Amino acid sequence: DTAVSQTPKYLVTQMGNDKSIKCEQNLGHDTMYWYKQDSKKFLKIMFSYNNKELIINETVPNRFSPKSPDKAHLNLHINSLELGDSAVYFCASSQAGGLPPETQYFGPGTRLLVL
Amino acid sequence: GQQVMQIPQYQHVQEGEDFTTYCNSSTTLSNIQWYKQRPGGHPVFLIQLVKSGEVKKQKRLTFQFGEAKKNSSLHITATQTTDVGTYFCAGYPGGGNKLTFGTGTQLKVEL
């Protein structure tokens, strides 16, 4: 059973398009995240939600809009895609007070290529 | 800018050689976590260190947390091809609520 799942795994699209990535976790965690990993493997947090509430919003263009319909789901919608958005996007979840605390469980990633 | 740096960025070793990656933070970390990401995969949690000067071992891997809680290291003894991947440290700089990942060290092991 996959703990954190993301769809799609691969996404190839044209500049200017709008796309969404979905994430679901079945670990019962309270907190979910979106990370962006660039071609140099740098891993940067974009957003974090705790029980459907936005708690971390990094300096991300407002073309990126996360949505959490419930604490098990966190989706990412991207408007007007640009070449620089090409990256791997990872969803993750964690449980405050977990053992160890705040360990991140990552999804398999969505490889986005903007042409 | 990046608050948690790792060196080296890349490392090629021959199988059987040892490997070390160093993690340095500009501010004190409440704890340090280490993750491994295989090529094409996702980061997977390895271990967490909490106490100043703490040392933990997992088989051939030795993790250390500095006395000042601003640096950490991961040492692999006698590398194997299964050790290939990118190793990340991660922590909460300045006691904030954002887990900040280090810049990562990509390890390649050649036969």
PDB file of C-alpha atoms in Angstrom:
ATOM      1  CA  ASP A   1       0.000   0.000   0.000  1.00  0.00           C
ATOM      2  CA  THR A   2       1.437   3.345  -1.075  1.00  0.00           C
ATOM      3  CA  ALA A   3       1.676   5.749   1.866  1.00  0.00           C
ATOM      4  CA  VAL A   4       1.943   8.977  -0.153  1.00  0.00           C
ATOM      5  CA  SER A   5       0.785   8.879  -3.752  1.00  0.00           C
ATOM      6  CA  GLN A   6       0.927  11.506  -6.483  1.00  0.00           C
ATOM      7  CA  THR A   7      -0.630  11.769  -9.907  1.00  0.00           C
ATOM      8  CA  PRO A   8       0.491  12.088 -12.557  1.00  0.00           C
ATOM      9  CA  LYS A   9       4.033  10.705 -12.408  1.00  0.00           C
ATOM     10  CA  TYR A  10       5.025  12.476 -15.590  1.00  0.00           C
ATOM     11  CA  LEU A  11       3.617  15.655 -17.078  1.00  0.00           C
ATOM     12  CA  VAL A  12       4.758  17.141 -20.380  1.00  0.00           C
ATOM     13  CA  THR A  13       2.991  20.301 -21.436  1.00  0.00           C
ATOM     14  CA  GLN A  14       3.307  23.495 -23.426  1.00  0.00           C
ATOM     15  CA  MET A  15       4.175  26.903 -22.022  1.00  0.00           C
ATOM     16  CA  GLY A  16       1.125  28.876 -20.997  1.00  0.00           C
ATOM     17  CA  ASN A  17      -0.991  25.838 -20.116  1.00  0.00           C
ATOM     18  CA  ASP A  18      -2.614  25.234 -16.729  1.00  0.00           C
ATOM     19  CA  LYS A  19      -2.032  21.914 -14.964  1.00  0.00           C
ATOM     20  CA  SER A  20      -2.775  20.224 -11.651  1.00  0.00           C
ATOM     21  CA  ILE A  21      -0.934  17.637  -9.588  1.00  0.00           C
ATOM     22  CA  LYS A  22      -2.756  15.598  -6.976  1.00  0.00           C
ATOM     23  CA  CYS A  23      -1.454  14.110  -3.756  1.00  0.00           C
ATOM     24  CA  GLU A  24      -2.982  11.752  -1.239  1.00  0.00           C
ATOM     25  CA  GLN A  25      -1.616  10.234   1.950  1.00  0.00           C
ATOM     26  CA  ASN A  26      -3.080   7.316   3.890  1.00  0.00           C
ATOM     27  CA  LEU A  27      -0.845   7.691   6.931  1.00  0.00           C
ATOM     28  CA  GLY A  28      -3.316   9.758   8.931  1.00  0.00           C
ATOM     29  CA  HIS A  29      -0.816  12.630   9.104  1.00  0.00           C
ATOM     30  CA  ASP A  30      -1.896  16.166   9.905  1.00  0.00           C
ATOM     31  CA  THR A  31       0.615  18.039   7.793  1.00  0.00           C
ATOM     32  CA  MET A  32       1.275  17.916   4.066  1.00  0.00           C
ATOM     33  CA  TYR A  33       3.839  19.684   1.918  1.00  0.00           C
ATOM     34  CA  TRP A  34       4.826  20.496  -1.626  1.00  0.00           C
ATOM     35  CA  TYR A  35       8.517  20.564  -2.505  1.00  0.00           C
ATOM     36  CA  LYS A  36      10.222  21.503  -5.764  1.00  0.00           C
ATOM     37  CA  GLN A  37      13.436  19.768  -6.785  1.00  0.00           C
ATOM     38  CA  ASP A  38      15.424  21.370  -9.579  1.00  0.00           C
ATOM     39  CA  SER A  39      17.935  19.839 -11.961  1.00  0.00           C
ATOM     40  CA  LYS A  40      20.750  20.301  -9.412  1.00  0.00           C
ATOM     41  CA  LYS A  41      18.763  18.232  -6.887  1.00  0.00           C
ATOM     42  CA  PHE A  42      18.107  21.237  -4.625  1.00  0.00           C
ATOM     43  CA  LEU A  43      14.970  20.493  -2.627  1.00  0.00           C
ATOM     44  CA  LYS A  44      12.922  23.522  -1.616  1.00  0.00           C
ATOM     45  CA  ILE A  45       9.693  23.719   0.281  1.00  0.00           C
ATOM     46  CA  MET A  46       6.877  25.546  -1.451  1.00  0.00           C
ATOM     47  CA  PHE A  47       3.834  25.114   0.770  1.00  0.00           C
ATOM     48  CA  SER A  48       2.732  23.362   3.914  1.00  0.00           C
ATOM     49  CA  TYR A  49      -0.778  22.652   5.160  1.00  0.00           C
ATOM     50  CA  ASN A  50      -1.788  21.500   8.616  1.00  0.00           C
ATOM     51  CA  ASN A  51      -5.306  20.144   8.899  1.00  0.00           C
ATOM     52  CA  LYS A  52      -6.323  21.931   5.713  1.00  0.00           C
ATOM     53  CA  GLU A  53      -4.837  25.248   6.857  1.00  0.00           C
ATOM     54  CA  LEU A  54      -1.955  26.913   5.034  1.00  0.00           C
ATOM     55  CA  ILE A  55       0.969  27.309   7.441  1.00  0.00           C
ATOM     56  CA  ILE A  56       3.970  27.765   5.167  1.00  0.00           C
ATOM     57  CA  ASN A  57       3.901  29.747   1.947  1.00  0.00           C
ATOM     58  CA  GLU A  58       7.373  30.312   0.581  1.00  0.00           C
ATOM     59  CA  THR A  59       8.245  32.896  -2.014  1.00  0.00           C
ATOM     60  CA  VAL A  60       6.429  31.129  -4.799  1.00  0.00           C
ATOM     61  CA  PRO A  61       4.805  32.867  -7.795  1.00  0.00           C
ATOM     62  CA  ASN A  62       1.068  33.238  -7.315  1.00  0.00           C
ATOM     63  CA  ARG A  63       0.612  31.116 -10.439  1.00  0.00           C
ATOM     64  CA  PHE A  64       1.003  28.227  -7.980  1.00  0.00           C
ATOM     65  CA  SER A  65      -2.068  27.611  -5.875  1.00  0.00           C
ATOM     66  CA  PRO A  66      -2.317  24.725  -3.422  1.00  0.00           C
ATOM     67  CA  LYS A  67      -5.635  23.356  -2.245  1.00  0.00           C
ATOM     68  CA  SER A  68      -6.344  20.960   0.585  1.00  0.00           C
ATOM     69  CA  PRO A  69      -9.914  19.618   0.492  1.00  0.00           C
ATOM     70  CA  ASP A  70      -9.195  17.470   3.570  1.00  0.00           C
ATOM     71  CA  LYS A  71      -6.156  16.555   5.609  1.00  0.00           C
ATOM     72  CA  ALA A  72      -5.399  13.510   3.464  1.00  0.00           C
ATOM     73  CA  HIS A  73      -5.222  15.437   0.203  1.00  0.00           C
ATOM     74  CA  LEU A  74      -3.124  18.327  -1.052  1.00  0.00           C
ATOM     75  CA  ASN A  75      -3.318  19.366  -4.675  1.00  0.00           C
ATOM     76  CA  LEU A  76      -1.193  21.850  -6.584  1.00  0.00           C
ATOM     77  CA  HIS A  77      -2.551  23.880  -9.464  1.00  0.00           C
ATOM     78  CA  ILE A  78      -0.188  25.784 -11.712  1.00  0.00           C
ATOM     79  CA  ASN A  79      -1.415  28.494 -14.076  1.00  0.00           C
ATOM     80  CA  SER A  80       0.354  29.814 -17.158  1.00  0.00           C
ATOM     81  CA  LEU A  81       3.217  27.347 -17.011  1.00  0.00           C
ATOM     82  CA  GLU A  82       6.698  28.670 -17.762  1.00  0.00           C
ATOM     83  CA  LEU A  83       9.889  26.916 -18.868  1.00  0.00           C
ATOM     84  CA  GLY A  84      11.406  27.500 -15.422  1.00  0.00           C
ATOM     85  CA  ASP A  85       8.636  25.475 -13.810  1.00  0.00           C
ATOM     86  CA  SER A  86      10.194  22.301 -15.209  1.00  0.00           C
ATOM     87  CA  ALA A  87      11.269  20.276 -12.176  1.00  0.00           C
ATOM     88  CA  VAL A  88      10.268  17.346 -10.018  1.00  0.00           C
ATOM     89  CA  TYR A  89       7.489  18.183  -7.581  1.00  0.00           C
ATOM     90  CA  PHE A  90       7.293  16.097  -4.425  1.00  0.00           C
ATOM     91  CA  CYS A  91       4.401  15.862  -2.063  1.00  0.00           C
ATOM     92  CA  ALA A  92       5.202  14.855   1.519  1.00  0.00           C
ATOM     93  CA  SER A  93       3.433  14.402   4.815  1.00  0.00           C
ATOM     94  CA  SER A  94       4.422  14.344   8.462  1.00  0.00           C
ATOM     95  CA  GLN A  95       2.884  14.019  11.871  1.00  0.00           C
ATOM     96  CA  ALA A  96       3.653  16.510  14.611  1.00  0.00           C
ATOM     97  CA  GLY A  97       4.754  14.554  17.645  1.00  0.00           C
ATOM     98  CA  GLY A  98       5.421  11.505  15.523  1.00  0.00           C
ATOM     99  CA  LEU A  99       8.352   9.188  16.127  1.00  0.00           C
ATOM    100  CA  PRO A 100      10.745  10.707  15.175  1.00  0.00           C
ATOM    101  CA  PRO A 101       8.920  14.048  15.120  1.00  0.00           C
ATOM    102  CA  GLU A 102       8.279  15.727  11.803  1.00  0.00           C
ATOM    103  CA  THR A 103       9.817  12.960   9.713  1.00  0.00           C
ATOM    104  CA  GLN A 104       8.814  13.631   6.143  1.00  0.00           C
ATOM    105  CA  TYR A 105       7.276  10.847   4.063  1.00  0.00           C
ATOM    106  CA  PHE A 106       7.638  11.665   0.390  1.00  0.00           C
ATOM    107  CA  GLY A 107       5.519  10.691  -2.571  1.00  0.00           C
ATOM    108  CA  PRO A 108       7.136   9.304  -5.743  1.00  0.00           C
ATOM    109  CA  GLY A 109       7.292  12.726  -7.391  1.00  0.00           C
ATOM    110  CA  THR A 110       5.782  14.309 -10.493  1.00  0.00           C
ATOM    111  CA  ARG A 111       8.254  15.052 -13.251  1.00  0.00           C
ATOM    112  CA  LEU A 112       7.033  18.190 -14.998  1.00  0.00           C
ATOM    113  CA  LEU A 113       8.517  19.252 -18.313  1.00  0.00           C
ATOM    114  CA  VAL A 114       7.354  22.502 -19.863  1.00  0.00           C
ATOM    115  CA  LEU A 115       8.126  22.870 -23.563  1.00  0.00           C
TER     116      LEU A 115
ATOM    117  CA  GLY B   1      19.900  32.178   0.613  1.00  0.00           C
ATOM    118  CA  GLN B   2      20.520  28.522   1.371  1.00  0.00           C
ATOM    119  CA  GLN B   3      20.975  28.149   5.131  1.00  0.00           C
ATOM    120  CA  VAL B   4      22.042  24.511   5.171  1.00  0.00           C
ATOM    121  CA  MET B   5      25.008  23.644   3.004  1.00  0.00           C
ATOM    122  CA  GLN B   6      26.520  20.277   2.236  1.00  0.00           C
ATOM    123  CA  ILE B   7      29.919  19.396   0.867  1.00  0.00           C
ATOM    124  CA  PRO B   8      30.913  17.930  -1.411  1.00  0.00           C
ATOM    125  CA  GLN B   9      28.177  18.430  -3.983  1.00  0.00           C
ATOM    126  CA  TYR B  10      29.365  15.362  -5.921  1.00  0.00           C
ATOM    127  CA  GLN B  11      31.530  12.403  -4.986  1.00  0.00           C
ATOM    128  CA  HIS B  12      32.722   9.492  -7.117  1.00  0.00           C
ATOM    129  CA  VAL B  13      34.282   6.588  -5.260  1.00  0.00           C
ATOM    130  CA  GLN B  14      35.431   3.096  -6.085  1.00  0.00           C
ATOM    131  CA  GLU B  15      33.432   0.341  -4.448  1.00  0.00           C
ATOM    132  CA  GLY B  16      34.972  -0.430  -1.079  1.00  0.00           C
ATOM    133  CA  GLU B  17      36.189   3.113  -0.433  1.00  0.00           C
ATOM    134  CA  ASP B  18      34.804   5.209   2.396  1.00  0.00           C
ATOM    135  CA  PHE B  19      32.623   8.288   1.860  1.00  0.00           C
ATOM    136  CA  THR B  20      31.725  11.268   4.022  1.00  0.00           C
ATOM    137  CA  THR B  21      29.309  14.139   3.461  1.00  0.00           C
ATOM    138  CA  TYR B  22      29.322  17.194   5.684  1.00  0.00           C
ATOM    139  CA  CYS B  23      26.346  19.347   6.560  1.00  0.00           C
ATOM    140  CA  ASN B  24      26.688  22.897   7.897  1.00  0.00           C
ATOM    141  CA  SER B  25      24.011  25.270   9.084  1.00  0.00           C
ATOM    142  CA  SER B  26      24.364  29.013   9.584  1.00  0.00           C
ATOM    143  CA  THR B  27      22.179  28.733  12.700  1.00  0.00           C
ATOM    144  CA  THR B  28      21.621  26.212  15.478  1.00  0.00           C
ATOM    145  CA  LEU B  29      19.435  23.236  14.616  1.00  0.00           C
ATOM    146  CA  SER B  30      17.045  21.668  17.124  1.00  0.00           C
ATOM    147  CA  ASN B  31      17.666  18.322  15.461  1.00  0.00           C
ATOM    148  CA  ILE B  32      19.129  16.979  12.242  1.00  0.00           C
ATOM    149  CA  GLN B  33      17.550  14.483   9.889  1.00  0.00           C
ATOM    150  CA  TRP B  34      19.210  12.555   7.077  1.00  0.00           C
ATOM    151  CA  TYR B  35      17.511  11.351   3.915  1.00  0.00           C
ATOM    152  CA  LYS B  36      18.635   9.253   0.958  1.00  0.00           C
ATOM    153  CA  GLN B  37      17.279   9.666  -2.552  1.00  0.00           C
ATOM    154  CA  ARG B  38      18.069   6.927  -5.062  1.00  0.00           C
ATOM    155  CA  PRO B  39      18.380   7.975  -8.732  1.00  0.00           C
ATOM    156  CA  GLY B  40      14.868   8.490 -10.084  1.00  0.00           C
ATOM    157  CA  GLY B  41      13.390   8.013  -6.627  1.00  0.00           C
ATOM    158  CA  HIS B  42      12.177  10.111  -3.757  1.00  0.00           C
ATOM    159  CA  PRO B  43      13.874  11.112  -0.488  1.00  0.00           C
ATOM    160  CA  VAL B  44      13.598   8.447   2.193  1.00  0.00           C
ATOM    161  CA  PHE B  45      14.176   9.152   5.871  1.00  0.00           C
ATOM    162  CA  LEU B  46      17.270   7.494   7.333  1.00  0.00           C
ATOM    163  CA  ILE B  47      17.744   8.823  10.854  1.00  0.00           C
ATOM    164  CA  GLN B  48      17.334  11.738  13.228  1.00  0.00           C
ATOM    165  CA  LEU B  49      19.873  13.084  15.721  1.00  0.00           C
ATOM    166  CA  VAL B  50      18.769  15.329  18.561  1.00  0.00           C
ATOM    167  CA  LYS B  51      21.496  15.662  21.170  1.00  0.00           C
ATOM    168  CA  SER B  52      24.666  17.692  20.923  1.00  0.00           C
ATOM    169  CA  GLY B  53      27.588  15.411  20.006  1.00  0.00           C
ATOM    170  CA  GLU B  54      25.277  12.473  19.305  1.00  0.00           C
ATOM    171  CA  VAL B  55      26.595   9.595  17.196  1.00  0.00           C
ATOM    172  CA  LYS B  56      24.367   6.912  15.707  1.00  0.00           C
ATOM    173  CA  LYS B  57      25.192   3.930  13.524  1.00  0.00           C
ATOM    174  CA  GLN B  58      23.198   1.993  10.981  1.00  0.00           C
ATOM    175  CA  LYS B  59      25.320  -0.892   9.713  1.00  0.00           C
ATOM    176  CA  ARG B  60      28.008   0.786   7.568  1.00  0.00           C
ATOM    177  CA  LEU B  61      26.559   4.293   8.060  1.00  0.00           C
ATOM    178  CA  THR B  62      27.696   6.533  10.934  1.00  0.00           C
ATOM    179  CA  PHE B  63      25.876   9.787  11.664  1.00  0.00           C
ATOM    180  CA  GLN B  64      27.219  12.529  13.883  1.00  0.00           C
ATOM    181  CA  PHE B  65      25.708  15.744  15.244  1.00  0.00           C
ATOM    182  CA  GLY B  66      28.140  18.493  16.141  1.00  0.00           C
ATOM    183  CA  GLU B  67      28.639  19.799  19.658  1.00  0.00           C
ATOM    184  CA  ALA B  68      27.315  23.230  18.693  1.00  0.00           C
ATOM    185  CA  LYS B  69      24.357  21.626  16.840  1.00  0.00           C
ATOM    186  CA  LYS B  70      25.259  23.537  13.681  1.00  0.00           C
ATOM    187  CA  ASN B  71      26.880  20.747  11.724  1.00  0.00           C
ATOM    188  CA  SER B  72      26.534  17.073  11.054  1.00  0.00           C
ATOM    189  CA  SER B  73      28.208  14.341   9.042  1.00  0.00           C
ATOM    190  CA  LEU B  74      27.342  11.040   7.439  1.00  0.00           C
ATOM    191  CA  HIS B  75      30.136   8.535   6.930  1.00  0.00           C
ATOM    192  CA  ILE B  76      29.772   5.352   4.895  1.00  0.00           C
ATOM    193  CA  THR B  77      32.370   2.645   5.387  1.00  0.00           C
ATOM    194  CA  ALA B  78      33.289   0.414   2.452  1.00  0.00           C
ATOM    195  CA  THR B  79      30.772   1.777  -0.042  1.00  0.00           C
ATOM    196  CA  GLN B  80      28.697  -0.561  -2.168  1.00  0.00           C
ATOM    197  CA  THR B  81      26.858   0.092  -5.418  1.00  0.00           C
ATOM    198  CA  THR B  82      23.613   0.101  -3.442  1.00  0.00           C
ATOM    199  CA  ASP B  83      24.819   3.264  -1.679  1.00  0.00           C
ATOM    200  CA  VAL B  84      24.453   5.269  -4.905  1.00  0.00           C
ATOM    201  CA  GLY B  85      22.154   8.254  -4.531  1.00  0.00           C
ATOM    202  CA  THR B  86      21.846  11.745  -3.126  1.00  0.00           C
ATOM    203  CA  TYR B  87      22.161  12.230   0.608  1.00  0.00           C
ATOM    204  CA  PHE B  88      20.396  15.170   2.235  1.00  0.00           C
ATOM    205  CA  CYS B  89      20.608  16.536   5.713  1.00  0.00           C
ATOM    206  CA  ALA B  90      17.639  18.548   6.945  1.00  0.00           C
ATOM    207  CA  GLY B  91      16.848  20.612  10.004  1.00  0.00           C
ATOM    208  CA  TYR B  92      14.930  23.516  11.460  1.00  0.00           C
ATOM    209  CA  PRO B  93      17.307  26.520  11.379  1.00  0.00           C
ATOM    210  CA  GLY B  94      16.800  28.965  14.210  1.00  0.00           C
ATOM    211  CA  GLY B  95      14.006  26.858  15.705  1.00  0.00           C
ATOM    212  CA  GLY B  96      11.601  27.785  12.917  1.00  0.00           C
ATOM    213  CA  ASN B  97       8.760  25.612  11.666  1.00  0.00           C
ATOM    214  CA  LYS B  98      10.176  24.972   8.227  1.00  0.00           C
ATOM    215  CA  LEU B  99      12.258  21.852   7.585  1.00  0.00           C
ATOM    216  CA  THR B 100      15.155  23.101   5.473  1.00  0.00           C
ATOM    217  CA  PHE B 101      16.998  20.596   3.366  1.00  0.00           C
ATOM    218  CA  GLY B 102      20.712  20.800   2.730  1.00  0.00           C
ATOM    219  CA  THR B 103      22.069  21.166  -0.773  1.00  0.00           C
ATOM    220  CA  GLY B 104      22.675  17.412  -1.016  1.00  0.00           C
ATOM    221  CA  THR B 105      25.660  15.255  -1.914  1.00  0.00           C
ATOM    222  CA  GLN B 106      25.371  13.026  -4.976  1.00  0.00           C
ATOM    223  CA  LEU B 107      27.314   9.817  -4.494  1.00  0.00           C
ATOM    224  CA  LYS B 108      28.375   7.572  -7.370  1.00  0.00           C
ATOM    225  CA  VAL B 109      30.037   4.246  -6.684  1.00  0.00           C
ATOM    226  CA  GLU B 110      32.023   2.578  -9.429  1.00  0.00           C
ATOM    227  CA  LEU B 111      33.013  -1.078  -9.576  1.00  0.00           C
TER     228      LEU B 111
END
